[in-house]
Amino acid sequence: YADAAAAVTALVAGRAGDWDLAGLIPEPLLRELGATGRLCATVPAEYGGPGWSSLAGGQFTAHVGSLCSSLRSVMTSQGMAAWTVERLGTAAQRRAYLPRLTSGELAAVGFSEPLAGSDLSAIGTTIRSEGGMLVVDGHKVWVTAAHYADLLVVFGRYGEGAAAVVIPADAPGVRVRRVADPMGCRAAGHAEVILEGVRLPADHLLGGDGLSLPLLVTTALAYGRISVAWGCVGILRGCLAAVASHVVSRRQFGEPLASHQLVARHVAELYVAEQTATRACEHASRCWDEGTPDMVGATVLAKHVGAVQAARGAATAVQVMASAGAQDGHVVARAHRDAKLMEIIEGSNEMCELMLAQHALATLE
Ligand code: FAD
């Protein structure tokens, strides 16, 4: 993935701070990157993707995350949309949609609603069949990348069970409204999506064979979690790089900051955070690549460890940089805001802890 990492470094080229302030990533850049398939890098080559392993895709995701969490968030959404199609779609649907997602079209995934946040069993969006067509009504909130998306993968109730649908963002009845001034990942294009009587051909339905809502949602979220976890590794690497160069160049009390032991401890904490998150992600990605039964548990663990370490590590980085990093546009200030949101999305800290407690109890039984 080294060539891909170098290419994305050249594309971002120190512009992430400006994108964050403007709240936008230039769309041509997203489409250019999308057309290389690298926004959803685990999609197999037969559908135009790079077909990377979870481990290689994860390392690339961490690299993007070290440069720009907004861009990494767009990648996570694109990858999650592709993964949902891969897992829930028929062979014909995979052939129809995946090549679009590896050739420059952009996608977003909507689960959350005003009354269904942590508790996705409360989803109220409905998908119904009517005269050979599908009709979708609902209201999704905080959909990452929806502002840029051509395709929206939306989860809803379908008959007695649940399903997802692929909705063209310009279909009649779809309204996309940006979230104003998000605290972090400001250029990730978060938006609410209002769906009023959206009519779609029947073959836009994914997984409509009576699957339960929790199973459907868990399938899609698993990809989002591993991607966010690697993104958190990236946040920590970005912070570590900024701190490492600052503490050797900035002098106080006649010495470089690094020779003050309390500052050195902060550096050690940041290094431990980065290493801990990396090991948890590597383990989870190996579980994905080997298809081990522990994959779901390892993924939740990686997401939780990554998010908590990134939030803590980014706060430490701001502390060490002090006034040098305490301004919008600085990498650690941005990391601090972005990392906090990682403790909320794809399963908040509390939701992850509940799942990990259940996992631990089941394992130790
Ligand atoms: P709530 O569910 O209201 O929770 C509030 C607090 O209570 C949280 O701390 C939560 O952990 C805690 N809590 C709730 N229930 C329990 C419980 N049983 N036990 C203990 N604690 C509990 N959604 C999408 O569908 N697609 C996206 O692409 C997407 N991207 C997002 C990007 C960002 C930056 C953010 C902030 C959100 C995004 N979301 C997205 C929405 C996100 O998934 C939800 O914010 C998240 O699931 C939490 O839901 P909520 O905000 O409604 O909080």
Coordinates of C-alpha atoms and ligand atoms in Angstrom, one line a residue:
Y1 CA 0.0 0.0 0.0
A2 CA 3.1 2.3 0.1
D3 CA 2.4 3.7 -3.4
A4 CA -1.2 4.5 -2.5
A5 CA -0.1 6.1 0.8
A6 CA 2.4 8.3 -1.1
A7 CA -0.3 9.3 -3.6
V8 CA -2.8 10.3 -0.9
T9 CA -0.1 12.3 0.9
A10 CA 0.5 14.2 -2.3
L11 CA -3.2 14.8 -2.8
V12 CA -3.8 16.0 0.8
A13 CA -0.4 17.9 0.9
G14 CA -1.0 19.8 4.1
R15 CA -4.5 21.0 3.1
A16 CA -6.5 19.1 5.7
G17 CA -6.5 22.1 8.1
D18 CA -7.9 24.4 5.4
W19 CA -10.6 21.8 4.5
D20 CA -11.5 21.5 8.2
L21 CA -11.9 25.3 8.5
A22 CA -13.9 25.5 5.2
G23 CA -16.0 22.4 6.1
L24 CA -15.4 20.9 2.7
I25 CA -13.0 18.6 0.9
P26 CA -12.8 19.5 -2.9
E27 CA -15.2 17.0 -4.5
P28 CA -13.0 16.4 -7.6
L29 CA -10.3 15.2 -5.2
L30 CA -12.8 12.7 -3.6
R31 CA -13.8 11.5 -7.0
E32 CA -10.2 11.2 -8.2
L33 CA -9.4 9.1 -5.2
G34 CA -12.6 7.1 -5.5
A35 CA -11.8 6.3 -9.1
T36 CA -8.7 4.4 -7.9
G37 CA -10.9 2.2 -5.8
R38 CA -8.9 3.2 -2.7
L39 CA -11.9 4.7 -0.9
C40 CA -13.1 1.1 -0.4
A41 CA -9.9 -0.7 -0.8
T42 CA -11.0 -4.2 0.3
V43 CA -13.4 -4.5 -2.7
P44 CA -12.2 -7.4 -4.8
A45 CA -10.5 -6.8 -8.2
E46 CA -13.4 -8.4 -10.1
Y47 CA -15.4 -5.3 -9.2
G48 CA -12.6 -2.8 -9.9
G49 CA -11.3 -2.6 -6.3
P50 CA -7.8 -3.1 -5.1
G51 CA -8.8 -6.2 -3.2
W52 CA -6.6 -5.5 -0.3
S53 CA -6.7 -7.6 2.9
S54 CA -8.2 -6.0 6.0
L55 CA -4.7 -5.5 7.4
A56 CA -3.4 -3.7 4.3
G57 CA -6.6 -1.7 4.0
G58 CA -6.3 -0.8 7.7
Q59 CA -2.7 0.4 7.4
F60 CA -3.8 2.6 4.5
T61 CA -6.8 3.9 6.5
A62 CA -4.5 4.8 9.4
H63 CA -2.3 6.7 7.0
V64 CA -5.2 8.6 5.6
G65 CA -6.4 9.2 9.2
S66 CA -3.0 10.6 10.2
L67 CA -3.5 13.2 7.4
C68 CA -7.2 14.1 7.6
S69 CA -9.9 12.5 9.7
S70 CA -12.6 14.0 7.4
L71 CA -11.2 12.2 4.4
R72 CA -10.8 9.0 6.4
S73 CA -14.5 9.4 7.5
V74 CA -15.6 9.6 3.8
M75 CA -13.5 6.5 3.2
T76 CA -15.2 4.7 6.1
S77 CA -18.6 5.5 4.6
Q78 CA -17.7 4.4 1.2
G79 CA -16.2 1.2 2.5
M80 CA -19.2 0.5 4.7
A81 CA -21.6 1.0 1.7
A82 CA -19.5 -1.3 -0.4
W83 CA -19.3 -3.9 2.3
T84 CA -23.1 -3.8 2.8
V85 CA -23.6 -4.4 -0.9
E86 CA -21.0 -7.2 -0.8
R87 CA -22.6 -8.9 2.2
L88 CA -26.3 -8.3 1.6
G89 CA -26.5 -8.0 -2.2
T90 CA -27.1 -10.6 -4.8
A91 CA -24.5 -11.4 -7.4
A92 CA -26.3 -9.1 -9.8
Q93 CA -26.4 -6.3 -7.3
R94 CA -22.7 -6.7 -6.6
R95 CA -22.0 -6.4 -10.3
A96 CA -24.3 -3.4 -10.6
Y97 CA -23.1 -1.3 -7.6
L98 CA -19.6 -2.2 -6.7
P99 CA -17.9 -1.0 -9.9
R100 CA -19.7 2.3 -9.4
L101 CA -18.2 2.6 -6.0
T102 CA -14.7 1.9 -7.3
S103 CA -14.9 4.3 -10.2
G104 CA -15.6 7.7 -8.6
E105 CA -19.2 7.6 -7.4
L106 CA -19.5 8.3 -3.7
A107 CA -21.8 6.7 -1.1
A108 CA -23.0 7.2 2.4
V109 CA -24.8 4.9 4.9
G110 CA -27.8 5.9 7.0
F111 CA -28.8 4.1 10.2
S112 CA -29.3 6.8 12.8
E113 CA -32.6 8.7 13.2
P114 CA -33.9 11.4 15.6
L115 CA -35.4 8.7 17.8
A116 CA -32.9 5.9 17.1
G117 CA -29.3 6.6 18.1
S118 CA -27.6 4.0 20.2
D119 CA -30.9 2.0 20.1
L120 CA -31.2 1.1 16.4
S121 CA -34.0 -1.3 17.2
A122 CA -36.1 1.9 17.3
I123 CA -35.5 2.7 13.6
G124 CA -38.7 4.0 12.1
T125 CA -37.8 4.3 8.4
T126 CA -40.0 2.0 6.3
I127 CA -39.4 0.2 3.0
R128 CA -42.5 -1.3 1.4
S129 CA -43.4 -2.9 -1.9
E130 CA -46.1 -1.2 -3.9
G131 CA -47.1 -2.0 -7.5
G132 CA -43.7 -3.7 -8.2
M133 CA -41.8 -0.7 -6.8
L134 CA -40.2 0.0 -3.5
V135 CA -41.4 3.0 -1.5
V136 CA -39.2 4.5 1.3
D137 CA -40.2 7.0 4.0
G138 CA -37.9 8.1 6.8
H139 CA -35.5 10.5 8.4
K140 CA -31.8 9.8 8.8
V141 CA -29.5 12.0 10.8
W142 CA -25.7 12.6 10.9
V143 CA -25.1 10.6 7.8
T144 CA -21.3 11.0 7.1
A145 CA -20.5 11.9 3.5
A146 CA -24.2 12.3 2.6
H147 CA -23.4 15.8 1.3
Y148 CA -21.0 14.3 -1.3
A149 CA -22.9 11.1 -2.0
D150 CA -24.4 9.9 -5.3
L151 CA -25.8 6.8 -3.6
L152 CA -27.3 6.5 -0.1
V153 CA -27.5 3.0 1.5
V154 CA -30.4 3.3 4.0
F155 CA -31.6 0.8 6.6
G156 CA -35.2 0.4 7.4
R157 CA -38.1 -1.8 8.4
Y158 CA -39.3 -4.2 5.6
G159 CA -42.2 -6.5 6.2
E160 CA -41.7 -8.3 9.5
G161 CA -37.9 -7.9 9.3
A162 CA -35.5 -5.3 7.9
A163 CA -33.6 -4.5 4.8
A164 CA -31.4 -1.8 3.2
V165 CA -32.0 0.1 0.0
V166 CA -29.7 1.8 -2.4
I167 CA -31.1 5.3 -3.1
P168 CA -29.8 7.6 -5.7
A169 CA -29.2 10.9 -3.9
D170 CA -31.1 12.8 -6.6
A171 CA -34.2 10.6 -6.6
P172 CA -37.5 12.5 -6.2
G173 CA -38.4 12.7 -2.5
V174 CA -34.8 12.8 -1.2
R175 CA -33.7 15.9 0.6
V176 CA -30.1 16.1 2.0
R177 CA -29.4 18.9 4.5
R178 CA -25.9 19.5 5.9
V179 CA -25.3 19.3 9.7
A180 CA -24.3 22.9 10.6
D181 CA -20.9 23.4 12.2
P182 CA -20.0 19.8 13.4
M183 CA -17.5 19.8 16.3
G184 CA -15.0 17.6 14.4
C185 CA -14.4 15.9 11.1
R186 CA -15.9 19.1 9.9
A187 CA -15.2 18.4 6.2
A188 CA -16.8 14.9 6.2
G189 CA -20.1 16.1 4.8
H190 CA -22.4 15.0 7.6
A191 CA -26.0 15.6 6.7
E192 CA -29.5 14.6 7.5
V193 CA -31.5 12.8 4.9
I194 CA -35.2 13.1 4.6
L195 CA -37.0 10.5 2.5
E196 CA -40.6 11.2 1.5
G197 CA -42.3 8.6 -0.7
V198 CA -39.1 7.8 -2.5
R199 CA -40.0 5.3 -5.3
L200 CA -37.3 2.9 -6.5
P201 CA -37.1 -0.2 -8.7
A202 CA -37.5 -3.4 -6.8
D203 CA -33.9 -4.4 -7.4
H204 CA -32.6 -1.6 -5.2
L205 CA -33.5 -3.7 -2.1
L206 CA -30.5 -5.3 -0.3
G207 CA -31.1 -8.3 2.0
G208 CA -34.9 -8.3 2.0
D209 CA -35.2 -12.0 2.9
G210 CA -36.5 -11.6 6.4
L211 CA -33.2 -10.8 8.2
S212 CA -33.5 -9.1 11.6
L213 CA -32.6 -5.5 12.0
P214 CA -29.8 -6.2 14.6
L215 CA -28.2 -8.7 12.3
L216 CA -28.3 -6.3 9.3
V217 CA -27.0 -3.4 11.2
T218 CA -24.2 -5.4 12.9
T219 CA -23.0 -6.6 9.5
A220 CA -22.6 -3.0 8.1
L221 CA -21.3 -1.6 11.4
A222 CA -18.6 -4.2 11.7
Y223 CA -16.9 -2.6 8.7
G224 CA -17.4 0.9 10.0
R225 CA -15.9 -0.1 13.3
I226 CA -12.7 -1.6 12.0
S227 CA -12.3 1.4 9.7
V228 CA -12.8 3.9 12.5
A229 CA -10.4 1.9 14.7
W230 CA -7.6 2.2 12.2
G231 CA -8.6 5.9 11.6
C232 CA -7.9 6.4 15.4
V233 CA -4.5 4.9 15.0
G234 CA -3.9 7.5 12.3
I235 CA -5.0 10.3 14.6
L236 CA -2.5 9.1 17.2
R237 CA 0.3 8.9 14.7
G238 CA -0.4 12.4 13.5
C239 CA -0.3 13.6 17.1
L240 CA 2.9 11.7 17.9
A241 CA 4.7 13.1 14.9
A242 CA 3.7 16.7 15.8
V243 CA 4.7 16.2 19.5
A244 CA 7.9 14.4 18.7
S245 CA 9.2 17.3 16.6
H246 CA 8.0 20.0 19.0
V247 CA 9.5 18.6 22.2
V248 CA 13.0 18.5 20.7
S249 CA 12.9 21.9 19.1
R250 CA 11.1 24.0 21.7
R251 CA 13.2 24.9 24.8
Q252 CA 12.0 26.1 28.2
F253 CA 14.1 26.5 31.4
G254 CA 17.2 26.2 29.2
E255 CA 16.4 22.7 28.0
P256 CA 14.4 21.1 25.2
L257 CA 10.9 20.2 26.4
A258 CA 11.7 16.5 26.0
S259 CA 14.3 16.6 28.7
H260 CA 11.7 17.7 31.3
Q261 CA 10.5 14.4 32.8
L262 CA 6.9 15.3 33.0
V263 CA 6.8 16.1 29.3
A264 CA 8.7 12.9 28.5
R265 CA 6.0 11.0 30.4
H266 CA 3.4 12.6 28.1
V267 CA 5.4 11.5 25.1
A268 CA 5.5 8.0 26.5
E269 CA 1.7 8.0 27.1
L270 CA 1.1 9.0 23.5
Y271 CA 3.5 6.3 22.2
V272 CA 1.7 3.7 24.4
A273 CA -1.7 4.9 23.1
E274 CA -0.5 4.6 19.5
Q275 CA 1.0 1.1 20.0
T276 CA -1.9 -0.2 22.0
A277 CA -4.4 0.9 19.4
T278 CA -2.2 -0.5 16.6
R279 CA -2.0 -3.9 18.2
A280 CA -5.7 -4.1 18.8
C281 CA -6.4 -3.1 15.1
E282 CA -3.8 -5.6 13.8
H283 CA -5.4 -8.4 15.8
A284 CA -8.9 -7.5 14.6
S285 CA -7.8 -7.2 11.0
R286 CA -6.1 -10.6 11.2
C287 CA -9.4 -12.0 12.5
W288 CA -11.1 -10.5 9.4
D289 CA -8.5 -11.9 7.0
E290 CA -8.6 -15.3 8.6
G291 CA -12.4 -15.3 9.1
T292 CA -12.0 -16.4 12.7
P293 CA -15.2 -16.6 14.9
D294 CA -13.7 -13.9 17.2
M295 CA -13.9 -11.3 14.4
V296 CA -16.9 -9.4 15.8
G297 CA -15.6 -9.2 19.3
A298 CA -12.1 -8.3 18.2
T299 CA -13.5 -5.5 16.0
V300 CA -15.5 -4.0 18.9
L301 CA -12.4 -4.2 21.1
A302 CA -10.3 -2.5 18.4
K303 CA -12.9 0.3 17.9
H304 CA -13.2 0.9 21.6
V305 CA -9.5 0.8 22.3
G306 CA -8.8 3.0 19.3
A307 CA -11.4 5.6 20.2
V308 CA -10.5 5.9 23.8
Q309 CA -6.8 6.0 23.2
A310 CA -7.2 8.6 20.4
A311 CA -9.4 10.9 22.5
R312 CA -7.0 10.6 25.4
G313 CA -3.8 10.8 23.2
A314 CA -5.1 13.9 21.3
A315 CA -5.8 15.7 24.6
T316 CA -2.3 14.9 25.8
A317 CA -0.9 16.1 22.5
V318 CA -2.6 19.5 22.9
Q319 CA -1.3 19.7 26.5
V320 CA 2.3 19.1 25.3
M321 CA 2.1 21.5 22.4
A322 CA 0.3 24.1 24.6
S323 CA -0.2 27.4 22.8
A324 CA 1.6 26.1 19.7
G325 CA -1.2 23.7 19.1
A326 CA -4.1 25.5 20.7
Q327 CA -5.5 27.0 17.5
D328 CA -8.0 25.9 14.9
G329 CA -6.1 24.5 11.9
H330 CA -3.3 23.0 14.0
V331 CA -3.0 19.2 13.6
V332 CA -3.4 18.5 17.3
A333 CA -6.3 20.9 17.8
R334 CA -8.1 19.2 14.9
A335 CA -7.2 15.7 16.3
H336 CA -8.6 16.7 19.7
R337 CA -12.0 17.5 18.2
D338 CA -12.0 14.7 15.7
A339 CA -11.0 12.0 18.2
K340 CA -13.7 13.0 20.7
L341 CA -16.3 12.1 18.0
M342 CA -14.8 8.7 17.5
E343 CA -16.0 7.9 21.1
I344 CA -19.5 8.5 19.9
I345 CA -19.8 6.9 16.4
E346 CA -20.1 3.3 15.3
G347 CA -21.0 2.3 18.8
S348 CA -20.3 4.8 21.6
N349 CA -17.9 4.0 24.4
E350 CA -20.8 2.9 26.5
M351 CA -22.3 0.7 23.8
C352 CA -18.9 -0.9 23.1
E353 CA -18.4 -1.5 26.9
L354 CA -21.8 -3.2 27.1
M355 CA -20.9 -5.5 24.1
L356 CA -17.5 -6.2 25.5
A357 CA -18.9 -7.1 28.9
Q358 CA -21.3 -9.5 27.2
H359 CA -18.5 -11.0 25.2
A360 CA -16.3 -11.4 28.2
L361 CA -19.0 -13.1 30.2
A362 CA -19.8 -15.4 27.3
T363 CA -16.2 -16.3 26.9
L364 CA -15.5 -16.8 30.6
E365 CA -18.7 -18.9 31.1
Ligands
FAD1 P1 -27.8 8.6 22.3 O1 -28.2 7.2 21.8 O2 -28.9 9.5 22.6 O3 -26.9 8.4 23.5 C1 -26.6 9.5 24.4 C2 -25.6 9.0 25.4 O4 -26.2 7.9 26.2 C3 -24.3 8.3 24.8 O5 -23.2 8.6 25.6 C4 -24.7 6.8 24.8 O6 -23.5 6.0 24.9 C5 -25.4 6.7 26.1 N1 -26.4 5.6 26.1 C6 -27.5 5.4 25.4 N2 -28.0 4.2 25.7 C7 -27.3 3.7 26.7 C8 -27.4 2.4 27.4 N3 -28.3 1.5 27.2 N4 -26.4 2.2 28.3 C9 -25.4 3.1 28.6 N5 -25.3 4.3 27.9 C10 -26.2 4.6 27.0 N6 -25.1 7.7 11.9 C11 -25.4 7.1 10.7 O7 -26.4 6.4 10.5 N7 -24.5 7.1 9.7 C12 -23.3 7.8 9.8 O8 -22.5 7.9 8.8 C13 -23.0 8.5 11.0 N8 -21.9 9.3 11.1 C14 -21.8 10.0 12.3 C15 -20.6 10.9 12.4 C16 -20.5 11.6 13.5 C17 -19.3 12.6 13.6 C18 -21.4 11.6 14.6 C19 -21.3 12.4 15.8 C20 -22.5 10.7 14.5 C21 -22.7 9.9 13.4 N9 -23.8 9.1 13.2 C22 -24.0 8.4 12.0 C23 -24.7 9.0 14.3 C24 -24.2 8.1 15.4 O9 -24.2 6.7 15.0 C25 -24.9 8.3 16.7 O10 -24.6 9.7 17.2 C26 -24.6 7.3 17.8 O11 -25.1 6.1 17.5 C27 -25.1 7.7 19.2 O12 -26.5 8.1 19.1 P2 -27.0 9.4 19.7 O13 -26.1 10.5 19.2 O14 -28.5 9.5 19.3 O15 -26.8 9.3 21.2

